[in-house]
Amino acid sequence: MLGRASGMAAPRWRGGALDLRAALRSGGNLLFALFVLAVLAFTLLAAVHSPDDPLLHPSSHQLTDFLTSATSTSTLLTDDSVLRTGEDFNASSSSGAAAEAGVEAEIKEAVPFIKLSDVASEAEKAEPEAEKTEPEAERAVTVDTDAGTGEGAVAATEETPVTEAVSCDTEAPVDCTGDRDLFNLLMRSAIERFPDLHFYRFGRPVAVPGSPMECDLAWRFRPAADAIGTGRTTYYKDYRRFTLTRDVNTCTLVVDSVGEYHSGVGAKRSGKRKGKKGKKGKREAPVTDFVPAKTQVRLDENAANNEAAGAVTEPVFVVGEAVNDSLPVVASESEFSHGRYLIYMGGGERCKSMNHFIWGFLCALGEAQFLNRTLVMDLNVCLNARYTSSGKDEEKDFRLYFDFEHLKESASVIDQGQFWQDWGKWQKKDRLKNFYTEDIRMTPMKLSNVKDTLIMRKFGSVEPDNYWSRVCEGETEGVIKRPWHFLWKSQRLMAIVSAIASRMNWDYDSVHVVRGEKAQNTQLWPNLDRDTSPDSLLMTLNDKVGAGRYLYIATNEPDKSFFDPLKEKYKTRFLDDFKDLWDENSEWFTDTKELSNGKPVEFDGYMRVAVDTEVFLRGKRHLETFNDLTRDCKDGVNTCPASS
């Protein structure tokens, strides 16, 4: 130590000249000391630093905000009380922009909705012409018959109004399909009865067998609130039964009552929406039964603009239409042999949370899109035990949870079973080759030059390197974009959402109340139990939700009687209040049983989360636990974002 200390002493003068050897030695020792200090500092930093999981870092800030917002669940987090998919993405972005602007601006709609004045003008527009020409002027009504019937649209001719008293047969059957005045009456009645809805299309009235004074009518609509500040583009279909009577004095028809949601089964078109076989399907154009002139003009303008720009028309998400989620089939040997395919084998996504599966699946779908290949996908999904009543992992059909019809129309996909069957028939005959890789460092950019028919990505058994999502990390992150807009929730689940909202007339507020284990853990959430008590809820909701309104409560509190004090002021509703929508007598139960080859399907935990969340989000005003009810942080003490 003494020698080292003397070696680092200041250089001495010898005969008036600097000792260069001593200076060099001192400089070297100083640099070596700095190097040792740097190594020690780096080692200490590496030992204590815990880097963020790259799986939780999407490719864009917008997507990050979307996944981690107050009403959403991050990709791999266990709290799945709120869940979103692609059809909600634009809504999230648009509402955020509107909030930042501080205004509630109405979004310009691609197609204007039908107003009461539109129906009246269709009924009365010929009257001025009738006065100038002849009393029985023919009036055009935009009515196209169902394509499946093959009947042409016929313009109705209105008779001259009766001006003298006549006898009235109040029991005479109504003409649901041929009476244009009746059609207008039913449309006006629907618009007046549901002021919180925007109507976009009315189907032709249909007679009810055995009921001469009843007609069934279908329509396509959106909640009015969705056109203001949300950006959500989901449409819904409803069909209801109208009971009519005649006024004994004037003999005019009057709507006596309107049935409940989906009561007009005669107006439900059951024909499947056909799609082109193979890589992509194309949905048939919807039947237009009533379109005001201004709407037709806008439709023509949109079509012309898309054609001029070479743009592809975005698919319309319509809840309530017949679902066509049949498996795509390759039409011929030639088409199969000339195709290019990508398949993921194995991987750590299996039996994880559904959000984990979605994150990896969208990576695979994004790579297939980048490589211009058809994704070979396994429609068997392993549902994690956390979602099942049995407490065990279960095999479920992908189509029970996601809109496969939209997926196959938007992206090029094929069922794995069908693919291997075709591969076995034609692989040797047509000398089809496959490229095999187990290396996640083999990026999509390197695979872009592969000409083989099939690219097989095999994932090992070591987590987390066997996650599909690893393919979309690193240098790939800026190239592969997860196509969220391809993945929508199942239309069957969304039909339940629509039914629940319709039973509350689409005029309700909602609150998300997190309790359960978090409310019991006072160390991480010291105020949650108190802030979500009935008394606190009544105080918080007092100036936010009007008395007597429907209040939908999305909660993990098992004892719903806990919220009984709120019933004195609000019409409270919970998910389980609508069990009839998925019980053994429901349309959902029948459809899913058929989809599962006759095996009854459980309305499992994931489905409950999806439906509960979508109903919550469609409330006119929705309040979140960790934004509106309590000051506690969502993930525990000292985890709130800095901005909050």
XYZ file of C-alpha atoms in Angstrom:
644
model
C 0.000 0.000 0.000
C 2.852 2.361 0.784
C 4.426 1.616 -2.584
C 1.144 2.210 -4.381
C 0.627 5.434 -2.487
C 4.088 6.701 -3.333
C 3.508 5.704 -6.952
C 0.452 7.929 -7.113
C 2.225 10.892 -5.511
C 2.610 14.066 -7.516
C 5.480 13.888 -10.047
C 8.693 15.448 -8.871
C 11.006 17.896 -10.623
C 14.486 16.684 -11.385
C 16.869 19.352 -12.483
C 13.999 21.582 -13.482
C 12.429 18.981 -15.821
C 9.198 16.975 -15.357
C 9.718 13.251 -14.639
C 7.778 11.741 -17.612
C 7.994 8.187 -16.335
C 6.431 9.185 -13.014
C 3.712 11.190 -14.809
C 2.779 8.300 -17.095
C 2.704 5.904 -14.153
C 0.411 8.226 -12.179
C -1.900 8.716 -15.173
C -2.171 4.971 -15.773
C -2.988 4.309 -12.138
C -5.689 6.994 -12.215
C -7.337 5.558 -15.330
C -7.248 2.053 -13.858
C -8.924 3.307 -10.692
C -11.669 4.986 -12.708
C -12.209 1.779 -14.683
C -12.577 -0.275 -11.484
C -15.078 2.220 -10.096
C -17.133 2.102 -13.318
C -17.229 -1.728 -13.248
C -18.343 -1.715 -9.617
C -21.075 0.843 -10.323
C -22.349 -1.114 -13.361
C -22.360 -4.377 -11.369
C -24.309 -2.792 -8.541
C -26.832 -1.278 -10.976
C -27.345 -4.579 -12.755
C -27.900 -6.348 -9.442
C -30.616 -4.030 -8.169
C -32.319 -3.010 -11.418
C -35.434 -4.931 -12.456
C -36.250 -4.025 -16.070
C -39.820 -3.809 -17.238
C -41.183 -6.832 -19.023
C -41.093 -5.969 -22.753
C -44.384 -7.847 -23.101
C -46.028 -4.942 -21.357
C -44.658 -2.372 -23.781
C -46.752 -2.166 -26.945
C -45.434 -0.577 -30.088
C -47.187 2.748 -29.705
C -48.027 5.163 -26.924
C -51.622 5.143 -28.078
C -51.871 1.391 -27.614
C -50.121 1.617 -24.255
C -52.682 4.151 -23.048
C -55.472 2.003 -24.428
C -54.361 -1.151 -22.618
C -53.534 0.521 -19.322
C -56.355 3.032 -19.091
C -58.595 3.194 -16.082
C -61.215 1.062 -17.769
C -58.881 -1.452 -19.294
C -56.549 -4.258 -18.330
C -52.906 -4.409 -19.291
C -51.952 -7.348 -21.419
C -50.689 -9.774 -18.808
C -52.129 -8.388 -15.602
C -54.390 -10.614 -13.523
C -57.045 -7.975 -12.948
C -59.403 -8.676 -15.846
C -62.407 -6.851 -14.478
C -62.464 -4.735 -17.633
C -61.616 -6.028 -21.075
C -61.510 -4.401 -24.516
C -60.909 -5.596 -28.057
C -60.556 -4.043 -31.493
C -64.078 -2.706 -31.964
C -63.564 -0.511 -28.874
C -60.173 0.868 -29.942
C -61.410 3.783 -32.044
C -63.910 4.618 -29.344
C -61.118 4.895 -26.806
C -59.023 7.158 -29.005
C -61.878 9.402 -30.057
C -63.265 9.866 -26.590
C -59.813 10.746 -25.312
C -59.387 13.408 -27.973
C -62.792 14.860 -27.201
C -61.999 14.969 -23.521
C -58.737 16.807 -24.177
C -60.553 19.356 -26.290
C -62.976 19.900 -23.442
C -65.979 19.707 -25.721
C -68.669 17.199 -26.474
C -68.467 17.515 -30.231
C -70.683 15.382 -32.389
C -68.742 13.156 -34.759
C -69.709 13.403 -38.382
C -71.313 10.131 -39.289
C -70.654 8.308 -42.534
C -74.394 7.730 -42.927
C -76.971 10.137 -41.425
C -79.572 8.565 -39.181
C -83.290 8.554 -39.918
C -85.222 11.311 -38.200
C -88.939 11.564 -37.598
C -89.143 14.294 -40.219
C -87.598 11.943 -42.803
C -90.400 9.439 -42.376
C -93.037 12.177 -42.442
C -91.576 13.685 -45.598
C -91.615 10.321 -47.318
C -95.286 10.015 -46.448
C -96.246 13.543 -47.406
C -93.805 14.636 -50.115
C -96.241 13.911 -52.941
C -99.061 16.011 -51.541
C -98.020 19.312 -53.198
C -97.677 17.526 -56.520
C -101.049 15.899 -56.010
C -102.686 19.307 -55.709
C -101.105 20.464 -58.972
C -101.812 17.356 -61.022
C -104.291 14.706 -59.998
C -105.629 13.486 -56.666
C -104.151 10.034 -56.893
C -100.496 10.837 -57.488
C -98.136 7.912 -57.117
C -95.631 8.283 -54.248
C -92.284 6.522 -54.282
C -91.029 4.704 -51.201
C -87.501 3.370 -51.099
C -88.257 -0.270 -50.392
C -86.113 -3.162 -51.572
C -87.321 -6.662 -50.858
C -85.180 -9.316 -49.246
C -82.706 -10.714 -51.776
C -83.663 -14.219 -50.701
C -87.296 -13.791 -51.826
C -86.497 -12.675 -55.357
C -89.410 -10.201 -55.366
C -88.953 -6.757 -56.816
C -89.613 -3.486 -55.051
C -93.009 -2.080 -55.923
C -93.968 1.529 -55.297
C -97.249 1.871 -53.463
C -100.079 4.049 -54.646
C -101.960 5.964 -52.008
C -105.652 6.325 -52.450
C -107.439 9.617 -52.160
C -108.139 10.341 -48.467
C -111.680 9.484 -47.414
C -113.582 12.638 -46.612
C -116.958 11.185 -45.794
C -117.998 8.950 -42.924
C -117.743 5.246 -43.586
C -118.417 2.166 -41.555
C -115.300 0.764 -39.844
C -114.492 -2.899 -39.359
C -112.177 -2.716 -36.371
C -111.431 -6.442 -36.660
C -110.278 -6.350 -40.293
C -106.723 -7.770 -40.644
C -103.955 -5.273 -41.266
C -101.809 -5.495 -44.396
C -98.300 -5.534 -42.897
C -96.376 -5.976 -46.145
C -98.374 -3.891 -48.608
C -99.703 -0.904 -46.677
C -97.162 1.897 -47.003
C -99.008 4.131 -44.529
C -98.773 1.334 -41.982
C -95.038 1.036 -42.647
C -94.632 4.763 -41.962
C -96.739 4.472 -38.819
C -94.561 1.693 -37.427
C -91.360 3.589 -38.191
C -92.653 6.771 -36.560
C -93.764 4.790 -33.517
C -90.313 3.225 -33.117
C -88.518 6.571 -33.424
C -90.858 8.215 -30.916
C -90.716 5.333 -28.445
C -86.899 5.161 -28.374
C -85.631 8.757 -28.413
C -82.161 7.677 -27.221
C -81.530 5.647 -30.372
C -80.449 6.645 -33.867
C -82.113 4.560 -36.585
C -80.300 3.814 -39.839
C -82.395 1.178 -41.574
C -85.905 -0.248 -41.271
C -86.883 -3.625 -42.633
C -90.220 -4.290 -44.265
C -93.002 -5.161 -41.811
C -93.858 -8.843 -41.650
C -97.276 -10.322 -40.859
C -97.617 -12.500 -37.767
C -99.374 -15.820 -38.538
C -102.578 -16.165 -36.551
C -102.464 -12.548 -35.335
C -104.307 -10.288 -37.826
C -103.609 -7.127 -35.798
C -99.878 -7.591 -35.272
C -96.787 -6.874 -37.385
C -93.090 -7.554 -36.827
C -90.577 -4.846 -37.737
C -86.760 -4.883 -37.733
C -84.319 -1.980 -37.672
C -80.633 -1.178 -37.436
C -79.651 1.405 -34.837
C -76.982 2.923 -32.633
C -77.335 4.534 -29.216
C -77.444 8.291 -29.693
C -74.630 8.656 -27.160
C -72.291 6.659 -29.412
C -72.443 9.425 -32.026
C -71.304 12.049 -29.522
C -67.743 11.931 -28.326
C -67.200 8.150 -28.322
C -66.355 7.295 -31.920
C -67.736 3.781 -31.410
C -68.967 2.443 -34.756
C -70.926 -0.585 -33.571
C -74.431 -0.963 -34.976
C -77.205 -3.105 -33.519
C -80.207 -4.899 -34.913
C -83.523 -5.223 -33.130
C -86.860 -6.657 -34.214
C -90.061 -6.160 -32.261
C -93.733 -7.040 -32.432
C -96.213 -4.193 -32.844
C -99.834 -4.672 -31.744
C -102.309 -2.428 -33.586
C -105.879 -1.242 -33.064
C -108.282 0.905 -35.067
C -109.782 4.146 -33.887
C -113.552 3.594 -33.902
C -114.230 7.172 -34.996
C -111.685 7.612 -37.803
C -110.901 3.962 -38.552
C -107.202 4.851 -38.610
C -104.619 2.401 -37.306
C -102.979 3.110 -33.970
C -100.018 1.333 -32.344
C -101.347 -0.112 -29.110
C -98.109 -1.682 -27.789
C -94.541 -2.549 -28.747
C -93.001 -5.831 -27.658
C -89.735 -6.435 -25.845
C -86.277 -6.721 -27.368
C -86.181 -9.295 -30.217
C -89.868 -10.101 -29.787
C -90.628 -9.677 -33.502
C -89.053 -12.958 -34.583
C -90.890 -12.883 -37.895
C -88.761 -9.934 -39.037
C -85.496 -11.648 -38.181
C -83.735 -12.641 -41.368
C -82.198 -16.019 -40.647
C -80.277 -16.367 -43.886
C -76.529 -16.669 -43.418
C -74.372 -13.877 -44.770
C -72.381 -15.646 -47.404
C -68.707 -15.127 -48.027
C -66.313 -16.023 -50.775
C -64.494 -19.262 -50.005
C -60.789 -19.221 -49.491
C -58.594 -16.567 -47.971
C -61.074 -13.765 -47.545
C -64.842 -13.647 -47.448
C -66.978 -10.781 -48.592
C -70.254 -10.117 -46.889
C -73.307 -9.613 -49.042
C -74.607 -6.075 -49.224
C -77.278 -5.568 -46.546
C -80.867 -5.336 -47.655
C -82.093 -1.739 -47.743
C -85.771 -1.499 -46.860
C -86.124 2.173 -46.049
C -83.567 4.808 -46.985
C -84.336 8.540 -47.021
C -83.050 10.482 -50.009
C -80.284 12.229 -48.033
C -78.979 8.880 -46.796
C -78.890 7.447 -50.297
C -76.969 10.489 -51.514
C -74.397 10.043 -48.739
C -74.068 6.327 -49.514
C -73.453 7.098 -53.174
C -70.878 9.771 -52.279
C -69.015 7.431 -49.931
C -68.961 4.681 -52.535
C -67.691 7.077 -55.216
C -64.973 8.466 -52.931
C -63.766 5.008 -51.961
C -63.689 3.913 -55.578
C -61.759 7.033 -56.641
C -59.244 6.604 -53.833
C -58.942 2.874 -54.343
C -59.827 2.413 -50.675
C -61.341 -0.710 -49.206
C -64.615 -0.141 -47.405
C -64.283 -0.866 -43.705
C -66.571 -3.647 -42.455
C -69.563 -2.643 -40.381
C -69.961 -4.295 -36.996
C -73.692 -5.111 -36.686
C -74.815 -6.919 -33.546
C -77.903 -9.048 -34.074
C -77.367 -10.133 -37.670
C -77.126 -13.830 -38.497
C -73.629 -15.076 -37.679
C -71.643 -16.891 -40.350
C -68.546 -18.213 -38.625
C -68.165 -21.337 -40.736
C -64.619 -22.417 -41.457
C -62.993 -21.069 -44.638
C -62.284 -23.724 -47.255
C -59.656 -23.651 -50.017
C -61.538 -24.048 -53.264
C -59.062 -26.191 -55.218
C -55.720 -27.970 -55.239
C -54.293 -25.258 -57.456
C -55.336 -22.492 -55.073
C -53.848 -24.338 -52.114
C -50.555 -25.072 -53.883
C -50.102 -21.470 -54.982
C -50.842 -20.143 -51.504
C -48.252 -19.166 -48.884
C -48.787 -20.045 -45.229
C -47.433 -19.328 -41.733
C -48.014 -21.497 -38.663
C -46.955 -21.141 -35.008
C -46.349 -24.441 -33.190
C -46.269 -24.803 -29.406
C -45.550 -21.756 -27.280
C -46.112 -20.524 -23.749
C -49.427 -18.786 -24.467
C -51.392 -21.977 -23.973
C -53.652 -22.014 -20.895
C -52.503 -18.568 -19.807
C -54.914 -15.686 -19.289
C -56.988 -14.785 -22.320
C -55.304 -11.388 -22.538
C -51.925 -13.142 -22.753
C -53.246 -15.288 -25.592
C -54.601 -12.244 -27.447
C -51.244 -10.455 -27.211
C -49.397 -13.391 -28.772
C -52.094 -14.212 -31.329
C -52.128 -10.665 -32.678
C -48.346 -10.853 -33.055
C -48.730 -13.977 -35.194
C -51.488 -12.327 -37.197
C -49.325 -9.245 -37.702
C -46.384 -11.290 -38.950
C -48.601 -13.200 -41.385
C -49.915 -9.899 -42.694
C -46.371 -8.524 -43.073
C -45.242 -11.649 -44.971
C -48.413 -11.657 -47.084
C -49.164 -15.192 -45.924
C -52.242 -17.020 -44.663
C -52.126 -17.672 -40.916
C -52.829 -21.290 -40.052
C -54.621 -20.998 -36.714
C -55.822 -23.489 -34.131
C -59.433 -22.753 -33.236
C -59.099 -24.738 -30.007
C -58.349 -22.324 -27.182
C -57.202 -23.487 -23.762
C -59.300 -21.521 -21.289
C -57.410 -20.927 -18.057
C -58.852 -22.453 -14.881
C -59.443 -18.984 -13.440
C -62.362 -18.574 -15.858
C -64.012 -22.006 -15.433
C -66.460 -23.251 -12.799
C -64.590 -26.574 -12.630
C -61.367 -24.862 -11.575
C -59.493 -26.690 -14.354
C -58.160 -25.655 -17.740
C -60.685 -26.427 -20.480
C -60.619 -26.629 -24.278
C -62.964 -24.095 -25.870
C -63.778 -22.897 -29.380
C -62.178 -19.609 -30.431
C -65.499 -18.582 -31.990
C -67.229 -18.554 -28.611
C -65.217 -15.486 -27.637
C -64.279 -13.691 -30.848
C -65.968 -12.704 -34.100
C -64.488 -15.240 -36.503
C -66.670 -13.990 -39.348
C -65.062 -10.561 -39.152
C -61.599 -12.085 -38.747
C -61.806 -14.262 -41.848
C -63.193 -11.341 -43.867
C -60.463 -8.968 -42.688
C -57.432 -11.261 -42.669
C -56.246 -14.362 -44.499
C -56.695 -17.288 -42.086
C -57.380 -21.005 -42.313
C -58.233 -23.616 -39.716
C -55.280 -25.788 -38.718
C -57.196 -29.062 -39.086
C -58.360 -28.186 -42.596
C -54.852 -27.073 -43.556
C -53.129 -30.297 -42.489
C -55.778 -32.312 -44.299
C -55.086 -30.439 -47.549
C -51.330 -30.528 -46.943
C -51.437 -34.288 -46.579
C -53.286 -34.643 -49.884
C -51.176 -32.342 -52.028
C -47.789 -31.780 -50.390
C -45.933 -34.678 -52.078
C -47.868 -34.510 -55.305
C -47.160 -30.812 -55.836
C -43.709 -30.929 -54.171
C -44.602 -28.296 -51.627
C -41.759 -27.227 -49.336
C -41.698 -25.888 -45.822
C -39.207 -23.684 -43.994
C -38.664 -24.605 -40.332
C -37.229 -22.404 -37.603
C -37.025 -22.538 -33.809
C -35.043 -19.335 -33.445
C -37.061 -16.279 -32.386
C -34.110 -14.209 -33.606
C -35.205 -15.196 -37.099
C -37.099 -11.962 -37.685
C -40.005 -11.499 -40.083
C -37.710 -9.280 -42.160
C -35.344 -12.227 -42.703
C -38.278 -14.496 -43.555
C -39.629 -12.109 -46.180
C -37.410 -13.687 -48.835
C -38.473 -17.276 -48.083
C -40.315 -18.741 -51.079
C -41.383 -22.051 -49.523
C -45.088 -22.786 -49.273
C -45.087 -23.081 -45.493
C -43.100 -21.305 -42.781
C -43.226 -23.161 -39.460
C -42.241 -21.358 -36.276
C -41.619 -23.859 -33.475
C -41.518 -22.525 -29.926
C -39.767 -24.327 -27.103
C -40.774 -24.961 -23.496
C -38.698 -22.339 -21.666
C -40.637 -19.260 -20.618
C -40.705 -16.411 -21.421
C -38.614 -17.016 -24.536
C -41.315 -19.317 -25.915
C -43.972 -16.589 -25.982
C -45.289 -15.807 -29.455
C -45.107 -12.124 -28.608
C -41.283 -12.317 -28.516
C -41.357 -12.391 -32.314
C -42.699 -8.823 -32.298
C -40.031 -7.374 -29.999
C -36.682 -5.699 -30.564
C -36.036 -4.510 -34.086
C -39.311 -6.113 -35.182
C -41.356 -3.880 -32.920
C -41.286 -0.988 -35.341
C -42.167 -3.192 -38.328
C -44.927 -5.549 -37.183
C -48.109 -3.819 -36.078
C -50.640 -5.846 -34.161
C -53.912 -5.621 -36.149
C -56.287 -4.918 -33.275
C -59.027 -3.963 -35.697
C -59.180 -7.585 -36.905
C -60.177 -8.948 -33.506
C -63.694 -8.219 -32.294
C -65.721 -9.787 -29.526
C -68.126 -12.571 -30.456
C -71.352 -11.278 -31.943
C -73.204 -13.759 -29.755
C -71.789 -12.113 -26.632
C -72.438 -8.652 -28.027
C -76.055 -9.655 -28.668
C -76.382 -10.266 -24.909
C -74.882 -6.815 -24.303
C -77.432 -5.300 -26.662
C -80.283 -7.157 -24.962
C -79.251 -5.964 -21.493
C -78.908 -2.360 -22.645
C -82.254 -2.559 -24.459
C -84.012 -3.726 -21.304
C -82.799 -0.505 -19.718
C -83.898 1.403 -22.848
C -80.259 2.320 -23.578
C -80.769 5.056 -21.003
C -78.750 4.156 -17.933
C -75.637 5.057 -15.974
C -73.038 2.568 -14.788
C -70.511 2.171 -12.022
C -67.636 -0.285 -11.691
C -67.154 -1.294 -8.056
C -64.031 -3.317 -7.236
C -64.184 -5.062 -3.869
C -63.274 -8.682 -3.087
C -59.696 -9.320 -1.964
C -58.613 -5.745 -2.613
C -61.199 -4.355 -0.221
C -59.944 -6.754 2.442
C -56.280 -5.814 1.955
C -56.064 -2.550 3.891
C -52.275 -2.374 3.592
C -52.328 -1.898 -0.183
C -55.799 -0.340 -0.449
C -56.421 1.412 2.882
C -59.534 3.350 1.779
C -61.176 1.012 -0.729
C -63.506 -0.824 1.659
C -64.819 2.417 3.130
C -65.044 4.259 -0.206
C -67.088 1.484 -1.823
C -69.523 1.038 1.052
C -73.196 1.738 0.268
C -73.169 5.001 2.242
C -70.072 6.271 0.434
C -71.466 5.218 -2.922
C -74.685 7.119 -2.280
C -72.699 10.246 -1.421
C -70.444 9.931 -4.482
C -73.302 9.194 -6.879
C -75.585 11.877 -5.466
C -74.415 14.679 -7.765
C -73.497 12.410 -10.688
C -76.487 10.108 -11.214
C -80.056 11.350 -11.089
C -82.532 9.733 -8.728
C -84.757 7.085 -10.280
C -82.379 6.284 -13.141
C -81.197 2.824 -14.111
C -77.822 2.168 -12.472
C -75.852 -0.789 -13.815
C -73.315 -2.043 -11.266
C -70.375 -4.050 -12.604
C -68.722 -5.588 -9.576
C -66.837 -8.571 -8.220
C -68.732 -8.372 -4.921
C -70.376 -11.815 -4.579
C -73.120 -10.633 -2.195
C -75.321 -8.368 -4.297
C -77.523 -7.590 -1.289
C -74.580 -5.455 -0.164
C -75.870 -2.796 -2.573
C -79.513 -2.934 -1.379
C -79.378 0.582 0.158
C -78.886 1.976 -3.361
C -82.252 0.569 -4.452
C -84.055 3.280 -2.518
C -82.737 5.890 -4.941
C -81.830 4.019 -8.134
C -83.109 1.160 -10.261
C -80.041 -1.025 -9.736
C -79.179 -3.818 -12.158
C -76.442 -6.471 -12.122
C -75.236 -8.951 -14.720
C -76.985 -11.855 -12.983
C -80.310 -10.063 -13.288
C -80.251 -11.091 -16.951
C -79.438 -14.805 -16.597
C -82.291 -15.718 -18.916
C -80.186 -14.413 -21.810
C -77.774 -17.342 -21.496
C -79.809 -20.059 -19.756
C -80.953 -23.294 -21.408
C -83.913 -21.597 -23.091
C -81.914 -18.744 -24.606
C -80.901 -18.152 -28.195
C -77.268 -17.939 -27.075
C -77.414 -21.391 -25.487
C -78.939 -22.930 -28.615
C -76.419 -21.317 -30.972
C -73.337 -22.162 -28.906
C -74.511 -25.735 -28.398
C -74.807 -26.124 -32.160
C -71.361 -24.574 -32.619
C -69.919 -27.085 -30.113
C -71.393 -30.121 -31.903
C -74.251 -30.604 -29.465
C -72.256 -30.073 -26.275
C -73.763 -27.486 -23.867
C -71.522 -24.470 -23.339
C -70.952 -22.832 -19.964
C -71.296 -19.074 -19.721
C -67.831 -18.901 -18.195
C -65.894 -16.269 -16.301
C -64.273 -14.740 -19.366
C -67.656 -14.309 -21.047
C -69.006 -12.688 -17.909
C -66.115 -10.218 -17.842
C -66.565 -9.385 -21.518
C -70.320 -8.790 -21.259
C -70.119 -6.986 -17.914
C -67.494 -4.627 -19.298
C -69.318 -3.841 -22.530
C -72.568 -3.078 -20.701
C -70.645 -0.862 -18.285
C -68.948 1.061 -21.103
C -72.276 1.785 -22.799
C -73.716 3.633 -19.839
C -74.402 7.297 -20.529
C -72.167 8.097 -17.580
C -69.789 5.459 -16.266
C -67.796 5.777 -13.062
C -64.669 3.771 -12.307
C -63.531 2.608 -8.884
C -59.983 3.981 -8.954
C -60.792 7.145 -10.836
C -64.071 8.240 -9.323
C -64.852 6.353 -6.104
C -61.581 6.194 -4.167
C -58.187 7.853 -3.905
C -56.464 4.466 -3.646
C -54.266 3.381 -6.539
C -55.399 0.545 -8.768
C -52.294 -1.554 -8.088
C -51.795 -0.604 -4.444
C -50.128 2.110 -2.385
C -47.743 4.433 -4.272
C -48.502 2.936 -7.707
C -50.675 5.723 -9.103
C -49.386 7.385 -12.284
C -47.548 10.634 -11.688
C -50.138 12.550 -13.704
C -52.883 11.544 -11.304
